[in-house]
Tab-separated table of N, CA, C and O in Angstrom:
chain	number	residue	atom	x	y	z
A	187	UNK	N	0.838	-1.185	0.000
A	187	UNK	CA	0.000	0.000	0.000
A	187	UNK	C	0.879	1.243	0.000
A	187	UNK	O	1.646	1.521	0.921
A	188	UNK	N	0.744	1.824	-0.879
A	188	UNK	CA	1.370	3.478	-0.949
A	188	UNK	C	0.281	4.844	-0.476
A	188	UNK	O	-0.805	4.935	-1.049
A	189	UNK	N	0.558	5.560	0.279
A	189	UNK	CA	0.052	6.448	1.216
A	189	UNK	C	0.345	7.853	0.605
A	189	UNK	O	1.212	8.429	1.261
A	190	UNK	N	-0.076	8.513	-0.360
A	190	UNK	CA	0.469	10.369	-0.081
A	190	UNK	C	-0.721	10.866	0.733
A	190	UNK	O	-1.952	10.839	0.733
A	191	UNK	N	0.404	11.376	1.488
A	191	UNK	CA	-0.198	12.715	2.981
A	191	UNK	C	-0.049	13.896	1.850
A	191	UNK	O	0.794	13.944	0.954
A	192	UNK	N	-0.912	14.670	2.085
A	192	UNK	CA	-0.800	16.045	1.864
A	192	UNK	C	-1.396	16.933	3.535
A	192	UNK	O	-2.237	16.652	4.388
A	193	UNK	N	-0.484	17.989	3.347
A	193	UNK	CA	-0.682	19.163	3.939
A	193	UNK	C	-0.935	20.531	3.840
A	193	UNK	O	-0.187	20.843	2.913
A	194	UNK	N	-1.530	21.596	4.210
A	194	UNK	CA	-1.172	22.499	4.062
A	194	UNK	C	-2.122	23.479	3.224
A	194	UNK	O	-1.671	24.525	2.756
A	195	UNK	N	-3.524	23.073	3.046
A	195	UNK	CA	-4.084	23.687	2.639
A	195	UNK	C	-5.153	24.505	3.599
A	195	UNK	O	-5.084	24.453	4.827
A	196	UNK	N	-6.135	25.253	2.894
A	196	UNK	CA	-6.897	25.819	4.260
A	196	UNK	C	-7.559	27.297	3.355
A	196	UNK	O	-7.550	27.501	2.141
A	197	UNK	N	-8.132	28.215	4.538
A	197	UNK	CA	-8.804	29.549	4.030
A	197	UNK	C	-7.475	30.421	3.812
A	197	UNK	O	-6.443	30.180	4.437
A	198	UNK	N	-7.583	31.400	2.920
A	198	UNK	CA	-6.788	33.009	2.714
A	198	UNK	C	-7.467	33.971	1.981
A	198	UNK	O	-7.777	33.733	0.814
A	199	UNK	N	-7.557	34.325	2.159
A	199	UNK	CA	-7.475	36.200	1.361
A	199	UNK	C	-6.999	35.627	0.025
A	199	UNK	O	-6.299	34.685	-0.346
A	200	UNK	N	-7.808	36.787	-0.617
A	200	UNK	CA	-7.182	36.894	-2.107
A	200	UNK	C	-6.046	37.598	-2.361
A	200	UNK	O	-5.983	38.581	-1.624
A	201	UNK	N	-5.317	37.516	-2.948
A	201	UNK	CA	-3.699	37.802	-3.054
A	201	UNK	C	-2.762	37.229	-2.130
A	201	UNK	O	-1.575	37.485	-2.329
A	202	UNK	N	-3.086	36.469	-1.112
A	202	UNK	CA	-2.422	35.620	0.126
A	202	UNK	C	-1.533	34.685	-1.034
A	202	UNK	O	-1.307	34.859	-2.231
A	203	UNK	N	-1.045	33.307	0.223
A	203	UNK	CA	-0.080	32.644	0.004
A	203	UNK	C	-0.661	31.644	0.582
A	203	UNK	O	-1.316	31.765	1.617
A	204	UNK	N	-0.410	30.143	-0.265
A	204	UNK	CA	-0.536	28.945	0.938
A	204	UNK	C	0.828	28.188	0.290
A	204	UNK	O	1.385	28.578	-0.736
A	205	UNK	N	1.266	26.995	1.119
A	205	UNK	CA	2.137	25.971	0.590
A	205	UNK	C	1.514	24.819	1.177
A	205	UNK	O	1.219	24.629	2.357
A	206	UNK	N	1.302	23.814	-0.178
A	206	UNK	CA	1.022	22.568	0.035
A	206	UNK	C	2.034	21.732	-0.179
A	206	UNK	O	2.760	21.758	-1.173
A	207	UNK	N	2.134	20.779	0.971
A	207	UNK	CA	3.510	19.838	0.971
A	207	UNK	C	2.510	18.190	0.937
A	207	UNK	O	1.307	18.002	1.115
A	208	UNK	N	3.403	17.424	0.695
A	208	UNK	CA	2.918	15.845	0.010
A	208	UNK	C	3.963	15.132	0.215
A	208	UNK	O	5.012	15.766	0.104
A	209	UNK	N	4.082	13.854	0.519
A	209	UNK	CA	5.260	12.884	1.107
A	209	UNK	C	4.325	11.367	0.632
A	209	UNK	O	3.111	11.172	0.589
A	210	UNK	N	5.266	10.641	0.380
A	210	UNK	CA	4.284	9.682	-0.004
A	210	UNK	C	5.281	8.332	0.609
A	210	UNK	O	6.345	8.085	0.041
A	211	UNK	N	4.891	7.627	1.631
A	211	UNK	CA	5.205	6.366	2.236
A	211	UNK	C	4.867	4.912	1.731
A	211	UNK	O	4.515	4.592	0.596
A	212	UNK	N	5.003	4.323	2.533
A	212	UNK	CA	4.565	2.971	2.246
A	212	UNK	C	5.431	1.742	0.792
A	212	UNK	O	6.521	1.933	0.253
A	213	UNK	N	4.736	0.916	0.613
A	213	UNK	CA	5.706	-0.094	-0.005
A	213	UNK	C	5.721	0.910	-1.576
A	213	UNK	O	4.773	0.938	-2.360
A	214	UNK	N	6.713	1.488	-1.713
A	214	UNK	CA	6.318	2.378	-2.794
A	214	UNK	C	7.374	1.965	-4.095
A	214	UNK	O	8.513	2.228	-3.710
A	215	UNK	N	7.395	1.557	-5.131
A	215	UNK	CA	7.932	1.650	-6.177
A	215	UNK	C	8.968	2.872	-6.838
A	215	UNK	O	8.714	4.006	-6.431
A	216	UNK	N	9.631	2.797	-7.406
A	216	UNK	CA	10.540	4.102	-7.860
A	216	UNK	C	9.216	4.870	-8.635
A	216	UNK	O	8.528	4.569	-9.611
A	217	UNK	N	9.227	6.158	-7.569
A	217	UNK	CA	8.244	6.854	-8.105
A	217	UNK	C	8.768	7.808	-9.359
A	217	UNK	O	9.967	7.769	-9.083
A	218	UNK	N	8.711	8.447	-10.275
A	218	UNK	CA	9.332	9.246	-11.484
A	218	UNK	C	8.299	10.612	-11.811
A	218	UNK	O	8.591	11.320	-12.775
A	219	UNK	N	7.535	10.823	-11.282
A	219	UNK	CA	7.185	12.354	-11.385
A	219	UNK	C	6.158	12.197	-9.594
A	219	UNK	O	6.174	11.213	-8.854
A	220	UNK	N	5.449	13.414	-9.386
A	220	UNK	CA	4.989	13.795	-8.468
A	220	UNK	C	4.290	14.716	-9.025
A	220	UNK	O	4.677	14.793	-10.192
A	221	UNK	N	3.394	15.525	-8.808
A	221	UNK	CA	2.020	16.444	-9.108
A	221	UNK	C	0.953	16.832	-8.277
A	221	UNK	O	0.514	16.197	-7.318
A	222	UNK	N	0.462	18.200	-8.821
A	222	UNK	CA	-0.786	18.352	-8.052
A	222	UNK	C	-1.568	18.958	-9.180
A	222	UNK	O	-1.275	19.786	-10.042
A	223	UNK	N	-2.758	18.217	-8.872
A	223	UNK	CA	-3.974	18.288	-9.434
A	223	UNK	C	-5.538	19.260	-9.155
A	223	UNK	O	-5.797	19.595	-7.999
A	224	UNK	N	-6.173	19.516	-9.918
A	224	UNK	CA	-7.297	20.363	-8.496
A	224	UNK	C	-8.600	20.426	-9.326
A	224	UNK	O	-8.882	20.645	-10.504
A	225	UNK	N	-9.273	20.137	-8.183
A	225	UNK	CA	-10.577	20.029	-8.658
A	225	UNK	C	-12.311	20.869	-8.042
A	225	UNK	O	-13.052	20.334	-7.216
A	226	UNK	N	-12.528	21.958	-8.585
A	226	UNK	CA	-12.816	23.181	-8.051
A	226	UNK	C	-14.496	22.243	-8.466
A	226	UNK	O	-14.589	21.335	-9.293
A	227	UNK	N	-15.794	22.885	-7.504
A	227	UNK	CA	-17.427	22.354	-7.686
A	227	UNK	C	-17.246	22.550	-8.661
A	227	UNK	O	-16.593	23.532	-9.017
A	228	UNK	N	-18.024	21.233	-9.901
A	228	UNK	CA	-18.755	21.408	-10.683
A	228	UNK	C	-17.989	21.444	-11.905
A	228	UNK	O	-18.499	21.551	-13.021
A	229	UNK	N	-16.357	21.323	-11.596
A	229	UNK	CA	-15.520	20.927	-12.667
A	229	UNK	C	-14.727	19.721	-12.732
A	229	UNK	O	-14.562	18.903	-11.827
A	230	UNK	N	-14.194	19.700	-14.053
A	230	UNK	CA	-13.382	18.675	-14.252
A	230	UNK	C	-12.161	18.713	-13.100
A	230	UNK	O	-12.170	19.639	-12.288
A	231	UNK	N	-11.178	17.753	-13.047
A	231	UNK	CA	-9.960	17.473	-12.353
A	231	UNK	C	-8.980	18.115	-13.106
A	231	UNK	O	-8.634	17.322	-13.982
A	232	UNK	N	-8.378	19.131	-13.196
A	232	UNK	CA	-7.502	19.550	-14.119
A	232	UNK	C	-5.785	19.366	-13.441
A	232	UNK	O	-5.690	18.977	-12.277
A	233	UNK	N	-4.200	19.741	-14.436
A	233	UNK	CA	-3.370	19.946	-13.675
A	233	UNK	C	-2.640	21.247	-13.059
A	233	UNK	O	-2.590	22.208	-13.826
A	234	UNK	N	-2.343	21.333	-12.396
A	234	UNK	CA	-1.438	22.417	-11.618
A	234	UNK	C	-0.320	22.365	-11.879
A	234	UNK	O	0.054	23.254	-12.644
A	235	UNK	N	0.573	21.520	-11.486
A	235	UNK	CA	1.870	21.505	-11.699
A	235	UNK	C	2.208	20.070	-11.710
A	235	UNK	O	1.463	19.257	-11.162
A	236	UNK	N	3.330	19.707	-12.325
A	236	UNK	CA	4.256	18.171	-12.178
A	236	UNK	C	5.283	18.526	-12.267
A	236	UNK	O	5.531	19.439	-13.054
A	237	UNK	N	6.333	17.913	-11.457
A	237	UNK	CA	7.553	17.408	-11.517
A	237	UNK	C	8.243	16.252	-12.002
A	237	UNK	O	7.521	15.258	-12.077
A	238	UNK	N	9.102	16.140	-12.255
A	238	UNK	CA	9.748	14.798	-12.836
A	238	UNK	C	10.737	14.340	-12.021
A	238	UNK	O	10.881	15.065	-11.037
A	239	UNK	N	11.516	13.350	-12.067
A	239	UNK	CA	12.455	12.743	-11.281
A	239	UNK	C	13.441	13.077	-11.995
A	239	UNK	O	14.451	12.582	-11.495
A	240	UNK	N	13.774	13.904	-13.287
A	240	UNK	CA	14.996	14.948	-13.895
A	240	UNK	C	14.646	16.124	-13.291
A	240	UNK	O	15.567	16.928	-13.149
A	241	UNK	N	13.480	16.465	-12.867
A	241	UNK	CA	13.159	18.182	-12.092
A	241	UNK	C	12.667	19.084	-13.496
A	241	UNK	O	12.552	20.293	-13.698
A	242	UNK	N	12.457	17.956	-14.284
A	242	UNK	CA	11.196	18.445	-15.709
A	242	UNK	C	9.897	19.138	-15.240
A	242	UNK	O	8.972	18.373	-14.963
A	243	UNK	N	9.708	20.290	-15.124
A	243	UNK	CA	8.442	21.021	-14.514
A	243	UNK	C	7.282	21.208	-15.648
A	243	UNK	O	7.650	21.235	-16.822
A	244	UNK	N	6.028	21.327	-15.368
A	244	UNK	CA	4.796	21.977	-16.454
A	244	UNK	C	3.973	22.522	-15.526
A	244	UNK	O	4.201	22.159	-14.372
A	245	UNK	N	3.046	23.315	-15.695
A	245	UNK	CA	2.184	24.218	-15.157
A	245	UNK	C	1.017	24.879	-15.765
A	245	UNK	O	1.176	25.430	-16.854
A	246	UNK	N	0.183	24.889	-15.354
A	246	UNK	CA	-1.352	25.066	-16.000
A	246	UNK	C	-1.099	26.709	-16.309
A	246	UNK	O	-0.534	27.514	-15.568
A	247	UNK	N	-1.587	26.905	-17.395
A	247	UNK	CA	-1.431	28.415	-18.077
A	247	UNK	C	-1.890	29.450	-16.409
A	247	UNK	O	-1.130	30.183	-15.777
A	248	UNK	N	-3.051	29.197	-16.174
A	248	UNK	CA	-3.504	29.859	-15.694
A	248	UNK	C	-2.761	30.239	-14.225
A	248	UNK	O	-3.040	31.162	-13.460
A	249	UNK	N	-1.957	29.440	-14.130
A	249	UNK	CA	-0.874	29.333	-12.261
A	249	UNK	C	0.207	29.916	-12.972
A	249	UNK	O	0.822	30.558	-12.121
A	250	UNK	N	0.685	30.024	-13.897
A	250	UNK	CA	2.301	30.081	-14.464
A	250	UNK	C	2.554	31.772	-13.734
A	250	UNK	O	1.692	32.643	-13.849
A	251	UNK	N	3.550	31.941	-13.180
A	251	UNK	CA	4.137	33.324	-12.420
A	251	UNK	C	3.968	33.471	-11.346
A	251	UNK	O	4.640	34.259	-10.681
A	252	UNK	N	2.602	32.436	-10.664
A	252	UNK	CA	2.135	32.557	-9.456
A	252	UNK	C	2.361	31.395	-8.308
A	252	UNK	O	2.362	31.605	-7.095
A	253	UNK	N	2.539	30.211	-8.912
A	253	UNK	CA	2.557	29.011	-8.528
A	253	UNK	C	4.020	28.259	-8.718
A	253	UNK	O	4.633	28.203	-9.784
A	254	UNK	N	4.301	27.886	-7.887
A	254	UNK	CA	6.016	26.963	-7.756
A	254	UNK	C	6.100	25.571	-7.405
A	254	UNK	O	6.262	25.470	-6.189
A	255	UNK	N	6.058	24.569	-7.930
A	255	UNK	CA	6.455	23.262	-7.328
A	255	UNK	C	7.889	22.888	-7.045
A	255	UNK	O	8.758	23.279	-7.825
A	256	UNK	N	8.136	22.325	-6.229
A	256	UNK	CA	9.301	21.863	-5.816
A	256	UNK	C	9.652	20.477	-5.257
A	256	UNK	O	8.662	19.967	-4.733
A	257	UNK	N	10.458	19.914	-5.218
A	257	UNK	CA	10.275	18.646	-4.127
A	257	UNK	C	11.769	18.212	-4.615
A	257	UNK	O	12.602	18.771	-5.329
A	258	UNK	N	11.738	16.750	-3.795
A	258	UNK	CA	13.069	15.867	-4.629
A	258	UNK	C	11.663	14.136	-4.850
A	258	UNK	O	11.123	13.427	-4.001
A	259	UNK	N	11.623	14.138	-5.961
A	259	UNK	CA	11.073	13.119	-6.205
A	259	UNK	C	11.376	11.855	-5.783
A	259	UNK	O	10.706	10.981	-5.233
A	260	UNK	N	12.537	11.925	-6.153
A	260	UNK	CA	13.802	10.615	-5.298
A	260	UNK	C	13.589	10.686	-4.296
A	260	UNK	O	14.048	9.634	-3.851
A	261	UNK	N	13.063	11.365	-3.276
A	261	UNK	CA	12.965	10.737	-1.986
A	261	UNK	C	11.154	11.151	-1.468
A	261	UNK	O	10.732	11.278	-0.318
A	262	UNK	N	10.568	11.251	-2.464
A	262	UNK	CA	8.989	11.541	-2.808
A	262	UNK	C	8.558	12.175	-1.922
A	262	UNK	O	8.152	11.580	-0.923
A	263	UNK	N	8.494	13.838	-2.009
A	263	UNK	CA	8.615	14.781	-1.256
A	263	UNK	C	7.788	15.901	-2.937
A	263	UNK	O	7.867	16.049	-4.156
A	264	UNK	N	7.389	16.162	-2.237
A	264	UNK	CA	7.064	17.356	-3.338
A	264	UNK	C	6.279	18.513	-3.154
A	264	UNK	O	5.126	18.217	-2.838
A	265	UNK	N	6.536	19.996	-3.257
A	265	UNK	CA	5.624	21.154	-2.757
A	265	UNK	C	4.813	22.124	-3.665
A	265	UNK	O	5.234	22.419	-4.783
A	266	UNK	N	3.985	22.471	-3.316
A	266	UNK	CA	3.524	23.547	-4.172
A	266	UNK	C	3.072	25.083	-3.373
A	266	UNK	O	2.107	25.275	-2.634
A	267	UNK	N	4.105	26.031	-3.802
A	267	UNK	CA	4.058	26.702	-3.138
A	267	UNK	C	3.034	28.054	-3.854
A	267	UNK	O	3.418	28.292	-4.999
A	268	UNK	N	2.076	28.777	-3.497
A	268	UNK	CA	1.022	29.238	-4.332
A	268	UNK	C	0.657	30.733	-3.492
A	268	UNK	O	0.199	31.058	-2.397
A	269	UNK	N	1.209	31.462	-4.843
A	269	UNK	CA	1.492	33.299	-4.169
A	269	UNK	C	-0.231	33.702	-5.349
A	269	UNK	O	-0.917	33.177	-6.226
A	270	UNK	N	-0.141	34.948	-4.535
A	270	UNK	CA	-0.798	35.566	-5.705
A	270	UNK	C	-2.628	34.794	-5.486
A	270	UNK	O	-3.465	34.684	-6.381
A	271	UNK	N	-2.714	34.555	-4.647
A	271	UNK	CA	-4.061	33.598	-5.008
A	271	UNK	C	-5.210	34.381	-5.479
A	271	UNK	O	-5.329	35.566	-5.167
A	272	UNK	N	-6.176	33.686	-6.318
A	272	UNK	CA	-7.077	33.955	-6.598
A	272	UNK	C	-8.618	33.327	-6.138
A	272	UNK	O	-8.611	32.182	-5.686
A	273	UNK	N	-9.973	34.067	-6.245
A	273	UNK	CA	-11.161	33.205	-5.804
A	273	UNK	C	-11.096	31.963	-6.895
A	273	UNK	O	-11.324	30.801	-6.561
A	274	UNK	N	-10.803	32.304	-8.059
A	274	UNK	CA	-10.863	31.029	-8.722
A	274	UNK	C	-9.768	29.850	-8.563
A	274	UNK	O	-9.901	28.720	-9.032
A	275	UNK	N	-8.918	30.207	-7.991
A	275	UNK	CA	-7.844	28.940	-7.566
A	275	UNK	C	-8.698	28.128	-5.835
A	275	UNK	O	-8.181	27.558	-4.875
A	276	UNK	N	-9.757	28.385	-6.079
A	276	UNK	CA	-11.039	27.737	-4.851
A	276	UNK	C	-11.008	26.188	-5.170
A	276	UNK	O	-11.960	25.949	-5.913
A	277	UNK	N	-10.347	25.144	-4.921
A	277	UNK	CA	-10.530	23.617	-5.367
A	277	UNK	C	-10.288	23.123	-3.792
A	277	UNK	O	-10.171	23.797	-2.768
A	278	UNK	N	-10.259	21.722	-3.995
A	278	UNK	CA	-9.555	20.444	-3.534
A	278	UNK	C	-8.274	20.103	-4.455
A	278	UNK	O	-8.367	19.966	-5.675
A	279	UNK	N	-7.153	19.989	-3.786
A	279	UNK	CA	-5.840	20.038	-4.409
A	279	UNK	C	-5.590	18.801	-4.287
A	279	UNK	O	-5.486	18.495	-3.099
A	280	UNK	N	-5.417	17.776	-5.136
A	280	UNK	CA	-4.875	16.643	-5.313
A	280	UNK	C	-3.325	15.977	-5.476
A	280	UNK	O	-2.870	15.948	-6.619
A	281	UNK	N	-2.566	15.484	-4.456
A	281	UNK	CA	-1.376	15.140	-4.930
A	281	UNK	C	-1.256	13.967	-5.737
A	281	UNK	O	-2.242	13.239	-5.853
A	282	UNK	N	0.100	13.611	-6.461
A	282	UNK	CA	-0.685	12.392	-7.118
A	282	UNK	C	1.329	12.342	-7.519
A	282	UNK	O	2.216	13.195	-7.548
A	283	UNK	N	1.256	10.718	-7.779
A	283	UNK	CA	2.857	10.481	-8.382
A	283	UNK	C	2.445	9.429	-9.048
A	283	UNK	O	1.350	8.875	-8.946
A	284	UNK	N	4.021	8.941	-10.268
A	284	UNK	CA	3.635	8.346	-11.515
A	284	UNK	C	4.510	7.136	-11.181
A	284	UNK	O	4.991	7.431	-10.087
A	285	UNK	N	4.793	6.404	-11.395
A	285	UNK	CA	5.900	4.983	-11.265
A	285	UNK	C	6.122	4.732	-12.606
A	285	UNK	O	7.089	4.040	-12.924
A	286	UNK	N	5.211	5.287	-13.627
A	286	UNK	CA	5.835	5.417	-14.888
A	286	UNK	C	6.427	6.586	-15.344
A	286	UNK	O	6.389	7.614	-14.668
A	287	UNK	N	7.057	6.519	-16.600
A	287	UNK	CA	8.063	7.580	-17.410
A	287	UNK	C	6.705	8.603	-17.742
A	287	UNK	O	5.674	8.351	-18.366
A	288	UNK	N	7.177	9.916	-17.022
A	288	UNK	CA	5.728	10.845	-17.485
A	288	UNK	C	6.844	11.870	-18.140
A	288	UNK	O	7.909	12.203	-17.620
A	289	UNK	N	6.175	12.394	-19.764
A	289	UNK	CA	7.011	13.538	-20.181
A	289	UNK	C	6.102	14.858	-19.303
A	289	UNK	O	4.882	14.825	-19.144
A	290	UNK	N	6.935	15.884	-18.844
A	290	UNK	CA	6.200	16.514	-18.318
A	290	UNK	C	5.319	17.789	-18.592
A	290	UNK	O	4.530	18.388	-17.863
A	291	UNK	N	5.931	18.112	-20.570
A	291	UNK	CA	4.889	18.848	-21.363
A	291	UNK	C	3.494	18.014	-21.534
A	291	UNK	O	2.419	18.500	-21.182
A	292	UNK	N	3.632	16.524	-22.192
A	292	UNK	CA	2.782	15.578	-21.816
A	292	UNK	C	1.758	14.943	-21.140
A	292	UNK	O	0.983	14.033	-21.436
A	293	UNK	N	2.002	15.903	-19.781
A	293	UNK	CA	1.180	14.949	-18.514
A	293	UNK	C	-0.146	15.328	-18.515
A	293	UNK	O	-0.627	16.435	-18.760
A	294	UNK	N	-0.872	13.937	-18.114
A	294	UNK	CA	-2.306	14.307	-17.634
A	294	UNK	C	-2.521	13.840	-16.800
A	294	UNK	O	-1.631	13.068	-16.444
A	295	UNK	N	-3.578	13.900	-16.018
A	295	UNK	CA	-3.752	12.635	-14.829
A	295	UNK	C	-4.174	10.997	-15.409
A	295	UNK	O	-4.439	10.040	-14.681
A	296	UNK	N	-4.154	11.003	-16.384
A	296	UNK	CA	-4.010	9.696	-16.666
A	296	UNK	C	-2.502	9.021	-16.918
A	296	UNK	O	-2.244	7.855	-17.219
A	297	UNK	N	-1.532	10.215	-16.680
A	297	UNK	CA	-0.275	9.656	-16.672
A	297	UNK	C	0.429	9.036	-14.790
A	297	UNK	O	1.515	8.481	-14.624
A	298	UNK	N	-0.602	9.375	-13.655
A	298	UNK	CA	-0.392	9.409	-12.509
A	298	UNK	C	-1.042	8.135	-12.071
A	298	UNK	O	-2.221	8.097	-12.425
A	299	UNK	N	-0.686	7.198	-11.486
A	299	UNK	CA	-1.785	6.203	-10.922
A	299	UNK	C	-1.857	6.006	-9.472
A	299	UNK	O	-2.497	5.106	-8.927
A	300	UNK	N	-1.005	7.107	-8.750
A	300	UNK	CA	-1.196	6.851	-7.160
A	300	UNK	C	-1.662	8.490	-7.029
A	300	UNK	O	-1.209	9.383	-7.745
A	301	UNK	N	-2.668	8.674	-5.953
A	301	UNK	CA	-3.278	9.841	-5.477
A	301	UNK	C	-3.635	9.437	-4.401
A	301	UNK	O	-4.032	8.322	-4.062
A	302	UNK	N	-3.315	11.531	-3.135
A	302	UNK	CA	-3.888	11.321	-2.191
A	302	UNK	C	-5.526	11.868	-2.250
A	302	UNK	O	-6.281	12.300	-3.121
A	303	UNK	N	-5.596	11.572	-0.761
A	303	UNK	CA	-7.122	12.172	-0.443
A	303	UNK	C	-7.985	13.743	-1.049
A	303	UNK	O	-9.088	14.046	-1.503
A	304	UNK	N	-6.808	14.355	-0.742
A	304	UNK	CA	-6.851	15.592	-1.445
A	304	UNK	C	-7.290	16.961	-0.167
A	304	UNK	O	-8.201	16.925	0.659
A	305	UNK	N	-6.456	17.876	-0.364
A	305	UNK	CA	-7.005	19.103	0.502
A	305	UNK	C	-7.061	20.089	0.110
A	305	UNK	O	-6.256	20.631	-0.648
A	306	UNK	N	-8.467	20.706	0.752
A	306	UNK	CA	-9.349	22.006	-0.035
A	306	UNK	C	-8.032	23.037	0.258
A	306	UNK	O	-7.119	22.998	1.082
A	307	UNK	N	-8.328	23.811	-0.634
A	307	UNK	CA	-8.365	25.471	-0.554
A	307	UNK	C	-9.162	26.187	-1.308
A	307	UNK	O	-9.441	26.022	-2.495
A	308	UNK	N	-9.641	27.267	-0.315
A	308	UNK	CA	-10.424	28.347	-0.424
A	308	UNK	C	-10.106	29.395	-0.515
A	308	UNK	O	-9.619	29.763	0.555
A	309	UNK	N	-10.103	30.414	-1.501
A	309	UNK	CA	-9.624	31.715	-1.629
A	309	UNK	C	-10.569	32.517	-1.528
A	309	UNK	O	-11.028	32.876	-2.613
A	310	UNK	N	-11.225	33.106	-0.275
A	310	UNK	CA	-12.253	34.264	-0.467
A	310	UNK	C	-12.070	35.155	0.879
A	310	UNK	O	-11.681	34.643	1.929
A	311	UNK	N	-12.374	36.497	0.758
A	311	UNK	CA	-12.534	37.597	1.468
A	311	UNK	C	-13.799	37.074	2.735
A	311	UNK	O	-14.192	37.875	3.583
């Protein structure tokens, strides 16, 4: 069984800051990318950001300047650190890692097959 914890989400202000952190335990396979995903009422699951196990990054148009992932995949750790917020960045944030080769212009969540539970954030006044 493989486990990602996520942390770190919660309420802010618009223009605030949150950082979501993700660790993923258990009998785990060489994991090769890491990601977060998000899924706001009434929409699809879209992506946020991925990492690769080269430190290959991608990012959803709409986060790019505002949003930072980071981690060391190799030891399956991965962050997303998120300035600038907006009411529409309002989801459930999904972490998620790949055990397969994900290109990371490429990725979708059908390239991920382990995910955690997922934790909200809310961006409103």
């Amino acid at each position: 069984q493989v486990h990602l914890a996520e942390s770190g989400g919660g309420l802010v202000s618009p223009g605030g800051s949150l950082r979501l952190s993700c660790a993923a335990s258990g009998s785990i396979l060489s994991i090769l990318a890491m990601g977060w995903f998000r899924q706001a009422p009434g929409a699809q699951r879209e992506l946020v950001a991925i990492i690769t196990r080269g430190a290959q990054t991608n990012y959803a148009d709409s986060v790019k300047g505002r949003f930072t992932i980071t981690g060391d995949v190799a030891k399956n750790t991965v962050n997303l650190q998120m300035n600038s917020l907006k009411s529409e960045d309002t989801a459930v944030y999904y972490c998620a890692a790949a055990t397969q080769p994900v290109l990371a212009l490429a990725a979708t969540q059908d390239s991920f097959n382990l995910w955690g539970q997922g934790t909200q954030v809310t961006v409103s006044s």
